Tab-separated table of C-alpha atoms and ligand atoms in Angstrom:
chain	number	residue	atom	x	y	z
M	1	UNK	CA	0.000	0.000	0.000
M	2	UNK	CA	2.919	2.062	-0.474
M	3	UNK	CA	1.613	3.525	-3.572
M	4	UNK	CA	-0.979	5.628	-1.472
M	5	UNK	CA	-0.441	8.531	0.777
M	6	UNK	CA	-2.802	8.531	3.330
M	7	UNK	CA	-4.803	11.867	4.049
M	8	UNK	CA	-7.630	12.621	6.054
M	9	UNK	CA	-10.057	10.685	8.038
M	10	UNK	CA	-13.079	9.907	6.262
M	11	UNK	CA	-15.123	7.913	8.343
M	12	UNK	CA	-14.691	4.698	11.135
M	13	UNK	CA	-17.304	2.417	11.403
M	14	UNK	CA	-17.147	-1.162	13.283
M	15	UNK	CA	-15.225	-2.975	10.408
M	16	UNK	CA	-12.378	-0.437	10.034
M	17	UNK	CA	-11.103	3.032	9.100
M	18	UNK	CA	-11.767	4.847	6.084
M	19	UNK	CA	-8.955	7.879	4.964
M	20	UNK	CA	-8.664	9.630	1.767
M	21	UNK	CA	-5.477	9.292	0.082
M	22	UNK	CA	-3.598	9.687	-2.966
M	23	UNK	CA	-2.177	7.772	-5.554
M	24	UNK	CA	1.372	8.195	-5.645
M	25	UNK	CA	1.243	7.175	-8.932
M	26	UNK	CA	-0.964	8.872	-11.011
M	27	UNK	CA	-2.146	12.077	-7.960
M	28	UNK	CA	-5.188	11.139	-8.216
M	29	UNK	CA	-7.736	11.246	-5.105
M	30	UNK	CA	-9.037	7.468	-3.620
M	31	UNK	CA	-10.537	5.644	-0.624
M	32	UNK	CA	-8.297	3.632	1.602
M	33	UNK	CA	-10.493	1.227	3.635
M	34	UNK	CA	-8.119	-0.312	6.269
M	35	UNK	CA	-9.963	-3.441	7.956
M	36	UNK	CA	-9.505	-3.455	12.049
M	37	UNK	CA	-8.264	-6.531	12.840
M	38	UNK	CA	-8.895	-6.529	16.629
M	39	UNK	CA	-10.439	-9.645	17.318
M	40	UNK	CA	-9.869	-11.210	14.213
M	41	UNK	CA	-7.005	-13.841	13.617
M	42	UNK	CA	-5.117	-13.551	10.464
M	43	UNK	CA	-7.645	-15.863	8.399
M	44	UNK	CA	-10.385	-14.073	9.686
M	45	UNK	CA	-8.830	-10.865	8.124
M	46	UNK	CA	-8.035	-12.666	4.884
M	47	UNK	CA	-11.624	-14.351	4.827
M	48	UNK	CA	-13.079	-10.676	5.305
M	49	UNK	CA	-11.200	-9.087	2.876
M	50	UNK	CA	-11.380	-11.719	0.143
M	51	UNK	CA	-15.306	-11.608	0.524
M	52	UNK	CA	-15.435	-7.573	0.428
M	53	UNK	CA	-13.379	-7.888	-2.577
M	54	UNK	CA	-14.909	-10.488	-4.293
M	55	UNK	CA	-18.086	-8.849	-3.955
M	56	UNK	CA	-16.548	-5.594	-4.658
M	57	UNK	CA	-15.255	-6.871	-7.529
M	58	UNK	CA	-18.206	-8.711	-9.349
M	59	UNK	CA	-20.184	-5.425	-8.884
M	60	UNK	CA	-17.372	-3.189	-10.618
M	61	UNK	CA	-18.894	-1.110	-13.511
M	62	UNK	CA	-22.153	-0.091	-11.994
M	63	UNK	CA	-22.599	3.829	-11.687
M	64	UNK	CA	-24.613	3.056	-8.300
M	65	UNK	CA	-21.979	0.881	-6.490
M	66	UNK	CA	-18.599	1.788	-5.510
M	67	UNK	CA	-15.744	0.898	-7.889
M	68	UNK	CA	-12.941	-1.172	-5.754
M	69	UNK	CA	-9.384	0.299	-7.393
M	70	UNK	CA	-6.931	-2.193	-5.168
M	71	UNK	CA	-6.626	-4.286	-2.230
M	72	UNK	CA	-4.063	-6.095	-0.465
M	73	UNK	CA	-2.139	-6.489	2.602
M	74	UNK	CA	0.676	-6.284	5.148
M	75	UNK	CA	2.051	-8.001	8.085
M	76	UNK	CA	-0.711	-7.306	10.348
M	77	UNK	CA	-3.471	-5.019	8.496
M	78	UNK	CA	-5.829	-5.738	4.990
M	79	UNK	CA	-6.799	-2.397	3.033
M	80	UNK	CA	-9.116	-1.648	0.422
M	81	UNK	CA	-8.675	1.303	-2.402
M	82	UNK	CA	-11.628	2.560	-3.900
M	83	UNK	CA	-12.807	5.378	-5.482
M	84	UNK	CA	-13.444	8.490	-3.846
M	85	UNK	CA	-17.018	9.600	-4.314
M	86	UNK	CA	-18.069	12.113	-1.312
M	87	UNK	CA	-19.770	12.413	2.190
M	88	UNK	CA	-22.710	9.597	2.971
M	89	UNK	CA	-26.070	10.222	2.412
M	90	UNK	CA	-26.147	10.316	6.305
M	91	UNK	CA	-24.043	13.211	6.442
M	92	UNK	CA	-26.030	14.631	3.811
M	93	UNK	CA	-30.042	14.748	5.115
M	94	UNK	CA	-27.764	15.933	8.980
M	95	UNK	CA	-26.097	18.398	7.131
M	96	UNK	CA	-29.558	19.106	4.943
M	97	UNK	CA	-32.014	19.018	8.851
M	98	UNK	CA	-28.937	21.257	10.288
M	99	UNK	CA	-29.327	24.212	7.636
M	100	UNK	CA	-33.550	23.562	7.916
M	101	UNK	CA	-33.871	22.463	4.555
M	102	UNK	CA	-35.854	19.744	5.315
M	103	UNK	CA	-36.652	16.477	3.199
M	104	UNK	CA	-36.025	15.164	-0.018
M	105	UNK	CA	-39.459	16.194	-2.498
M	106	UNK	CA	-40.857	13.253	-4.244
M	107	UNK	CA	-38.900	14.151	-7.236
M	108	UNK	CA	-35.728	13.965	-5.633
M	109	UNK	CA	-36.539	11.085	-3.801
M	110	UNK	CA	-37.398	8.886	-6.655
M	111	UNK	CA	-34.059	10.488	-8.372
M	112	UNK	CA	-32.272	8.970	-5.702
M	113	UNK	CA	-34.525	5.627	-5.003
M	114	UNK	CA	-34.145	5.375	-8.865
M	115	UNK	CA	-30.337	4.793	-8.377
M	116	UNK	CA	-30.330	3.253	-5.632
M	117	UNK	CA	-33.069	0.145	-6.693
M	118	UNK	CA	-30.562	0.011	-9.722
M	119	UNK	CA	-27.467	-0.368	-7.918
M	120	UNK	CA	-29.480	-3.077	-5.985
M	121	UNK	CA	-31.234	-5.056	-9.119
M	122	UNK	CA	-27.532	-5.069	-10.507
M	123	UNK	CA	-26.109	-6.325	-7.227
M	124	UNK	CA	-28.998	-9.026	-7.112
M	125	UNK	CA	-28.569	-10.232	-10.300
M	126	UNK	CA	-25.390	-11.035	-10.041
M	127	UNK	CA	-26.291	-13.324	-6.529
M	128	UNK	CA	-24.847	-10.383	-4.457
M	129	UNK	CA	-26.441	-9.717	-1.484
M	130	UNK	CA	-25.454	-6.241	0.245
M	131	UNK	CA	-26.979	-6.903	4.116
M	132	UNK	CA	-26.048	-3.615	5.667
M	133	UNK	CA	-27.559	-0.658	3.831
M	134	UNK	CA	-28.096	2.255	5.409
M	135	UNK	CA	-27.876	5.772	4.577
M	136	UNK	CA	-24.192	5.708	6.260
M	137	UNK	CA	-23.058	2.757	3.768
M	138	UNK	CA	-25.043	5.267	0.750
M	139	UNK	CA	-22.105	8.208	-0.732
M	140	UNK	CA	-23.125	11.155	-2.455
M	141	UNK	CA	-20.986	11.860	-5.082
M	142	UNK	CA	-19.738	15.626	-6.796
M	143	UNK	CA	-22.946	15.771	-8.939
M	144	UNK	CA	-25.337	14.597	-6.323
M	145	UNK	CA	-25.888	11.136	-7.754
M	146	UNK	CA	-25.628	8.311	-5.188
M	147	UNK	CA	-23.161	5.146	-4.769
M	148	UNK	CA	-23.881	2.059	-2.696
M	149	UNK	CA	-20.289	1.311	-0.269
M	150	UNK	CA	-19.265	-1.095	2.504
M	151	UNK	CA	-19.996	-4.305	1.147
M	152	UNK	CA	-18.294	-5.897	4.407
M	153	UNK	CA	-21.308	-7.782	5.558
M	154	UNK	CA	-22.414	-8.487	1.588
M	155	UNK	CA	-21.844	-12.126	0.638
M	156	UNK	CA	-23.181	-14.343	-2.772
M	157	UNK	CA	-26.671	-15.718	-2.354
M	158	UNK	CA	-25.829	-19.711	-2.070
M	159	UNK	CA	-29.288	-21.153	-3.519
M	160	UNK	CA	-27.775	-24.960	-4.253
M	161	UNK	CA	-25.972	-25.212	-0.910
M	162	UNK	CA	-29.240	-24.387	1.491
M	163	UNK	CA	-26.617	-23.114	4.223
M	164	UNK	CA	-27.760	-20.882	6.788
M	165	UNK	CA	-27.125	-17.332	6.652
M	166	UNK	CA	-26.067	-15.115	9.560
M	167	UNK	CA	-29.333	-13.667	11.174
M	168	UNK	CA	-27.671	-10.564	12.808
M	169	UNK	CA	-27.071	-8.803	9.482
M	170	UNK	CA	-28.217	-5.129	8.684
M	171	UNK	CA	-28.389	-2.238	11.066
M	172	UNK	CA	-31.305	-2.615	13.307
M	173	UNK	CA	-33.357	-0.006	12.059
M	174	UNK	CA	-33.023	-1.387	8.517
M	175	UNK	CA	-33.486	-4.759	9.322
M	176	UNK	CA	-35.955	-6.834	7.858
M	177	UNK	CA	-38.944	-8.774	9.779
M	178	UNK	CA	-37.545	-11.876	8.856
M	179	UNK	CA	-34.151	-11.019	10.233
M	180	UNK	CA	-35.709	-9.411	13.501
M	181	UNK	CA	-37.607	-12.955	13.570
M	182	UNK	CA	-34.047	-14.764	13.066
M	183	UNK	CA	-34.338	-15.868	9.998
M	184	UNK	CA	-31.673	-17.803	8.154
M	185	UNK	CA	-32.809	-18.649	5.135
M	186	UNK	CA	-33.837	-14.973	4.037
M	187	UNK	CA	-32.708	-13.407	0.433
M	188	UNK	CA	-31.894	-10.115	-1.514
M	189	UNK	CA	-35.660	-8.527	0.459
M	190	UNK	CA	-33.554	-7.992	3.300
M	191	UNK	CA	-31.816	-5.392	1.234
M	192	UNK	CA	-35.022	-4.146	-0.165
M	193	UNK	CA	-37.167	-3.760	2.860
M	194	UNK	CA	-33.626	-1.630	3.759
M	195	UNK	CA	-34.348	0.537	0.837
M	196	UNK	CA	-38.185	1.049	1.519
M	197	UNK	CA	-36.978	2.501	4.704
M	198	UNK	CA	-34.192	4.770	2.990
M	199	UNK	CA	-37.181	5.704	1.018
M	200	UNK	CA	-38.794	6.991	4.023
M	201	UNK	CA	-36.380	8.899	5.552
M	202	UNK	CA	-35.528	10.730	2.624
M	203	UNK	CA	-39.414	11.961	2.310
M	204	UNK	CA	-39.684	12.256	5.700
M	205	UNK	CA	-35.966	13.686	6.818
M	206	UNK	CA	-35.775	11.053	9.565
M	207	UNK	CA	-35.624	7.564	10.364
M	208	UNK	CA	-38.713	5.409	10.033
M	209	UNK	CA	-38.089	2.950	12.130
M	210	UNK	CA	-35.998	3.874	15.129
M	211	UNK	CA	-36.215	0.590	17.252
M	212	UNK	CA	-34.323	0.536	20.905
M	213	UNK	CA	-33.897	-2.476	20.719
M	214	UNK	CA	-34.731	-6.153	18.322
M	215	UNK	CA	-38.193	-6.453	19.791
M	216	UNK	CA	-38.596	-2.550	20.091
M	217	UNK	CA	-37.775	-2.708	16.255
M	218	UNK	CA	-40.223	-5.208	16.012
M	219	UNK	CA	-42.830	-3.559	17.402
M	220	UNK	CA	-42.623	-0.158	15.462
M	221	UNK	CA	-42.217	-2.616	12.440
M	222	UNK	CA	-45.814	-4.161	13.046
M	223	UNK	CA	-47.519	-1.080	14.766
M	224	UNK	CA	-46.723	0.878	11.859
M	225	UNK	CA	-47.087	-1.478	8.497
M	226	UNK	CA	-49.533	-4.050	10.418
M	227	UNK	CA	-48.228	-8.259	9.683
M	228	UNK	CA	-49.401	-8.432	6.228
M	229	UNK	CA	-50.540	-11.890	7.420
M	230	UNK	CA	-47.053	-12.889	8.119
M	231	UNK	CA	-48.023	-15.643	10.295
M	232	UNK	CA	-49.413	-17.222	7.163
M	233	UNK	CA	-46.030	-16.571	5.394
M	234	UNK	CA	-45.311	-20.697	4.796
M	235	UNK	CA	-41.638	-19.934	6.033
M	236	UNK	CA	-42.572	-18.322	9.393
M	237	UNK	CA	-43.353	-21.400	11.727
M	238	UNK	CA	-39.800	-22.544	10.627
M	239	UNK	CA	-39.064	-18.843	12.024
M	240	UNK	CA	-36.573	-18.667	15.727
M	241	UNK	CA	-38.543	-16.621	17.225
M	242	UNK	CA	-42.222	-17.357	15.258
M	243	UNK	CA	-43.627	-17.960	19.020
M	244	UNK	CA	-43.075	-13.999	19.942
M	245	UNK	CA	-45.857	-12.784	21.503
M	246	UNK	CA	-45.395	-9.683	19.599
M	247	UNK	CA	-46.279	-11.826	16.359
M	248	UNK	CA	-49.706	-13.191	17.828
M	249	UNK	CA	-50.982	-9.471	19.364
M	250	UNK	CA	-54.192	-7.791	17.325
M	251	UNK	CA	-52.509	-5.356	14.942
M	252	UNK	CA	-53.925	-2.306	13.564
M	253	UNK	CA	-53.934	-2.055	9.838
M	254	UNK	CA	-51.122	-0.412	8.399
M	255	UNK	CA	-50.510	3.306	9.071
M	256	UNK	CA	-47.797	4.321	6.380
M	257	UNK	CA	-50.375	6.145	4.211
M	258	UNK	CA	-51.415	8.280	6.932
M	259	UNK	CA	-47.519	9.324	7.712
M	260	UNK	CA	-47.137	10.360	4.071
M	261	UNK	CA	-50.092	11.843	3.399
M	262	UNK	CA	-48.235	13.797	0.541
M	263	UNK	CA	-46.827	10.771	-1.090
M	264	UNK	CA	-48.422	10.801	-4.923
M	265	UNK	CA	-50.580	6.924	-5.002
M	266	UNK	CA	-47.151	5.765	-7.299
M	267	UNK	CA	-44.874	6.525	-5.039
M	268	UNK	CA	-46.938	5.356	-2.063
M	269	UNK	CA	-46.968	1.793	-4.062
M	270	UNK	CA	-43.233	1.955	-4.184
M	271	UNK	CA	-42.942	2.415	-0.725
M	272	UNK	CA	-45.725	-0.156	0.605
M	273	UNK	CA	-44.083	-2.513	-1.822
M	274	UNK	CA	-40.733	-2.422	-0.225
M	275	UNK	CA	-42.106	-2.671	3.025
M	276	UNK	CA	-44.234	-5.446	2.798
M	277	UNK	CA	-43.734	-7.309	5.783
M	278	UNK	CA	-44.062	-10.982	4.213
M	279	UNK	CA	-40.555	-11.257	2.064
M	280	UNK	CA	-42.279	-13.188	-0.461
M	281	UNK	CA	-44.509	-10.401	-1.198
M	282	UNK	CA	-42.266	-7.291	-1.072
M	283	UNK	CA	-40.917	-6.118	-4.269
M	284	UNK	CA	-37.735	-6.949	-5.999
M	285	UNK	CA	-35.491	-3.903	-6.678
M	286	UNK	CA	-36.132	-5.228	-10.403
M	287	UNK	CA	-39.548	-5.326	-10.077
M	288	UNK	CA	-39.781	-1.652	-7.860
M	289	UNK	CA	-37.906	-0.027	-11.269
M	290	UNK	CA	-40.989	-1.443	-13.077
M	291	UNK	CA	-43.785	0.388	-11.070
M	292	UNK	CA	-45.550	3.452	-12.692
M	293	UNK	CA	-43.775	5.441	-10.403
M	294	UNK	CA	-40.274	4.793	-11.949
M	295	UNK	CA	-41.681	4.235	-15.700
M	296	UNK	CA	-44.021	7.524	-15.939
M	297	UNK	CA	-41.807	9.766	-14.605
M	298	UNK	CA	-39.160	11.142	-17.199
M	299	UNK	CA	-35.448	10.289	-16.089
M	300	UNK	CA	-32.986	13.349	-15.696
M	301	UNK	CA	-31.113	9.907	-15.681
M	302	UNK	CA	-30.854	8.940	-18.783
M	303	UNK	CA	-27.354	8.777	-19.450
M	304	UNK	CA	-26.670	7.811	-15.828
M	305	UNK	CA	-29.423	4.680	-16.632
M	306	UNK	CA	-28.194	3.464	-19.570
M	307	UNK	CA	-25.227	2.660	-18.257
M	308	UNK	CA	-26.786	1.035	-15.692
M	309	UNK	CA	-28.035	-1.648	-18.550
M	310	UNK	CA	-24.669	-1.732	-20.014
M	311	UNK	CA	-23.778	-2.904	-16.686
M	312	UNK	CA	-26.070	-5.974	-17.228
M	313	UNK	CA	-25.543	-7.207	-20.247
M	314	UNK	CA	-21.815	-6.803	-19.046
M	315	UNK	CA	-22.477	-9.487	-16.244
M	316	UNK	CA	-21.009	-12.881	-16.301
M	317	UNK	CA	-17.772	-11.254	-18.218
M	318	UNK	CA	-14.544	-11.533	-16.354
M	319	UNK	CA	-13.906	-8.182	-14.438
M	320	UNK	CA	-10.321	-6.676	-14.752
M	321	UNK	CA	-7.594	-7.475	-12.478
M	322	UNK	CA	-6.505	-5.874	-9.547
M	323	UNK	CA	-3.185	-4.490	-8.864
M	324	UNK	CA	-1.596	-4.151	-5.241
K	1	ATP	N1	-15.364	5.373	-1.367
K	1	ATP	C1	-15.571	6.284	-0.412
K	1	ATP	N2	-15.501	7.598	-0.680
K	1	ATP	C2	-15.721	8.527	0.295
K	1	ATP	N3	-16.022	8.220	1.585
K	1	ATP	C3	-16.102	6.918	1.917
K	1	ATP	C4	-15.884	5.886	0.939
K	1	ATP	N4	-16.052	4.692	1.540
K	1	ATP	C5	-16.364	4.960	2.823
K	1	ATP	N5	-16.390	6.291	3.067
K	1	ATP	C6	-16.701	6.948	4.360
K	1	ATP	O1	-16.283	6.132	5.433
K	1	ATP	C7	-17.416	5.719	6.221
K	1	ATP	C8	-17.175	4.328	6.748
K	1	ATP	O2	-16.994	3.436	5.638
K	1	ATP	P1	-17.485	1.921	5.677
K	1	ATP	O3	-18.969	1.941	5.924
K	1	ATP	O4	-16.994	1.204	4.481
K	1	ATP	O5	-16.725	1.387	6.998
K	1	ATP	P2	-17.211	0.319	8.057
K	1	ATP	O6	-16.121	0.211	9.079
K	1	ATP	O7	-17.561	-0.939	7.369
K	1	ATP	O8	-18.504	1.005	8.664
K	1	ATP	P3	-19.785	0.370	9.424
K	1	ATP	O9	-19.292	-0.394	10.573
K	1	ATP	O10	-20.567	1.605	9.830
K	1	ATP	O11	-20.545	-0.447	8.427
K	1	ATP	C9	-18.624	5.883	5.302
K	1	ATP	O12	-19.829	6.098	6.014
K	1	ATP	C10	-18.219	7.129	4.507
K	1	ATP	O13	-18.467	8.298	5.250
């Protein structure tokens, strides 16, 4: 990692430090990710980093996810190079709520949801699944477009194998019901039920679902959207915690209309969609593009878009190689 003069601090989140640096090489401006290794033994490290990277790496061409640039490592530390984009969409809508500007408008919002959902239906196709987005893990680039990052928890769907994922993926208030339920055998709608709730906050200008704690989550989850008959969901009895009281109390029906009473009736489907409690009724990232919401609505996008679809006809190829 020689080749790269570190900078400023950029962020630090559980998984390791991010600084901006700069390519001795060529000058120009990157992101060095170095991965904490407290805790972790040397495979553990390698493990980590090989899965980030292959990830990374499968994903590379997409204007919506991050582009990896290098990684490698040392004696006793594993770093990742990508490219610089800008502050997270976190530090964005604080910065945005600090100066009183309030929310995101619809337009904006689908804008952003727009890239976002296509970031994700490129990740999904490929058998990528992110399991930690957040507006934190969401970068705002120069132009205000937006780039997915931090595929440290992201790993490849493994449909043949039927091995059990991790349940404590995703940031609690992004985390799915099936994940709050400890769910194993969940798929790519963990990421999407992640995105209905970025939706929200952007039209809203703060978090949807601020849960306390896993059953606190829970609760907001079902007070607010109702079950959508999740206890008839075939999957749920083989659910951990399917016997939660909280799963057999007398729900209201749902109450997201009435919290965005603004919301146009497209956008609101959007936004039900992605939240739908049962996984095997919340919309695909592929399918949310599809909605009238997305396909009525002139793109500013276009450009942005199409390369997007270049992306996919691109996948399968071999990606380039990376150099240390
Ligand atoms: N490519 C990048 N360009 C600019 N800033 C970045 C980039 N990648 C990460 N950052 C900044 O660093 C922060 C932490 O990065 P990242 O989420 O990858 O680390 P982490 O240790 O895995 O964090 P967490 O534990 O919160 O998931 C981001 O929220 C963002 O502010």
């Amino acid at each position: 990692m020689e080749n790269y003069e570190r900078l400023e601090k950029l962020g630090e989140g559980a998984a390791g430090v991010v600084y901006k640096a700069r390519d001795r090489r060529t000058g120009a401006i990157v992101a060095m990710k170095r991965l904490r290794p407290a805790g972790r033994d040397d495979g553990q490290l390698s493990e980590d980093l090989g899965r980030e990277v292959g990830c990374l790496m499968a994903c590379r061409g997409h204007p919506s996810l991050v582009e990896i640039r290098a990684a490698g490592r040392d004696a006793s530390n594993a770093f990742l190079v990508m490219e610089y984009v800008g502050p997270s969409l976190a530090q964005v809508m604080r910065e945005r709520a600090g100066l009183g500007r309030g929310p995101f408008t619809e337009a904006d919002a689908r804008r952003l949801m727009r890239q976002l959902l296509d970031g994700a239906a490129a990740m999904h196709g490929l058998g990528v699944m992110h399991r930690d987005l957040k507006p934190d893990n969401v970068l705002v680039d120069a132009h205000g477009n937006l780039k997915i990052c931090d595929f440290g928890l992201s790993r490849f769907a493994a449909p043949t194998t039927g091995a059990p994922y991790t349940a404590s993926m995703v940031t609690r208030w992004y985390r799915a019901p099936e994940l709050l339920l400890g769910s194993r055998e969940y798929d790519a709608g963990v990421d999407t039920w992640a995105l209905g709730c970025i939706m929200a906050e952007l039209l809203a200008g703060a978090p949807l679902f601020p849960g306390r704690t896993e059953m606190d989550q829970l609760n907001r989850v079902f007070d607010t959207v109702g079950t959508g008959d999740m206890t008839d969901w075939p999957a749920f009895v083989r659910l951990p915690r399917a016997g939660s009281p909280l799963c057999q109390r007398k729900r209201p029906p749902s109450r997201l209309r009435e919290m965005f009473p603004a919301l146009s009736a497209a956008g609101f489907d959007v936004l039900s969609g992605l939240l739908a409690c049962r996984p095997d009724r919340r919309l695909t990232a592929a399918d949310a593009l599809r909605r009238p919401w997305f396909t009525d609505a002139e793109s500013p996008d276009q450009a942005r878009n199409a390369c997007g679809a270049r992306f996919s006809e691109r996948v399968g190829g071999v990606a380039d190689a990376i150099v240390v």
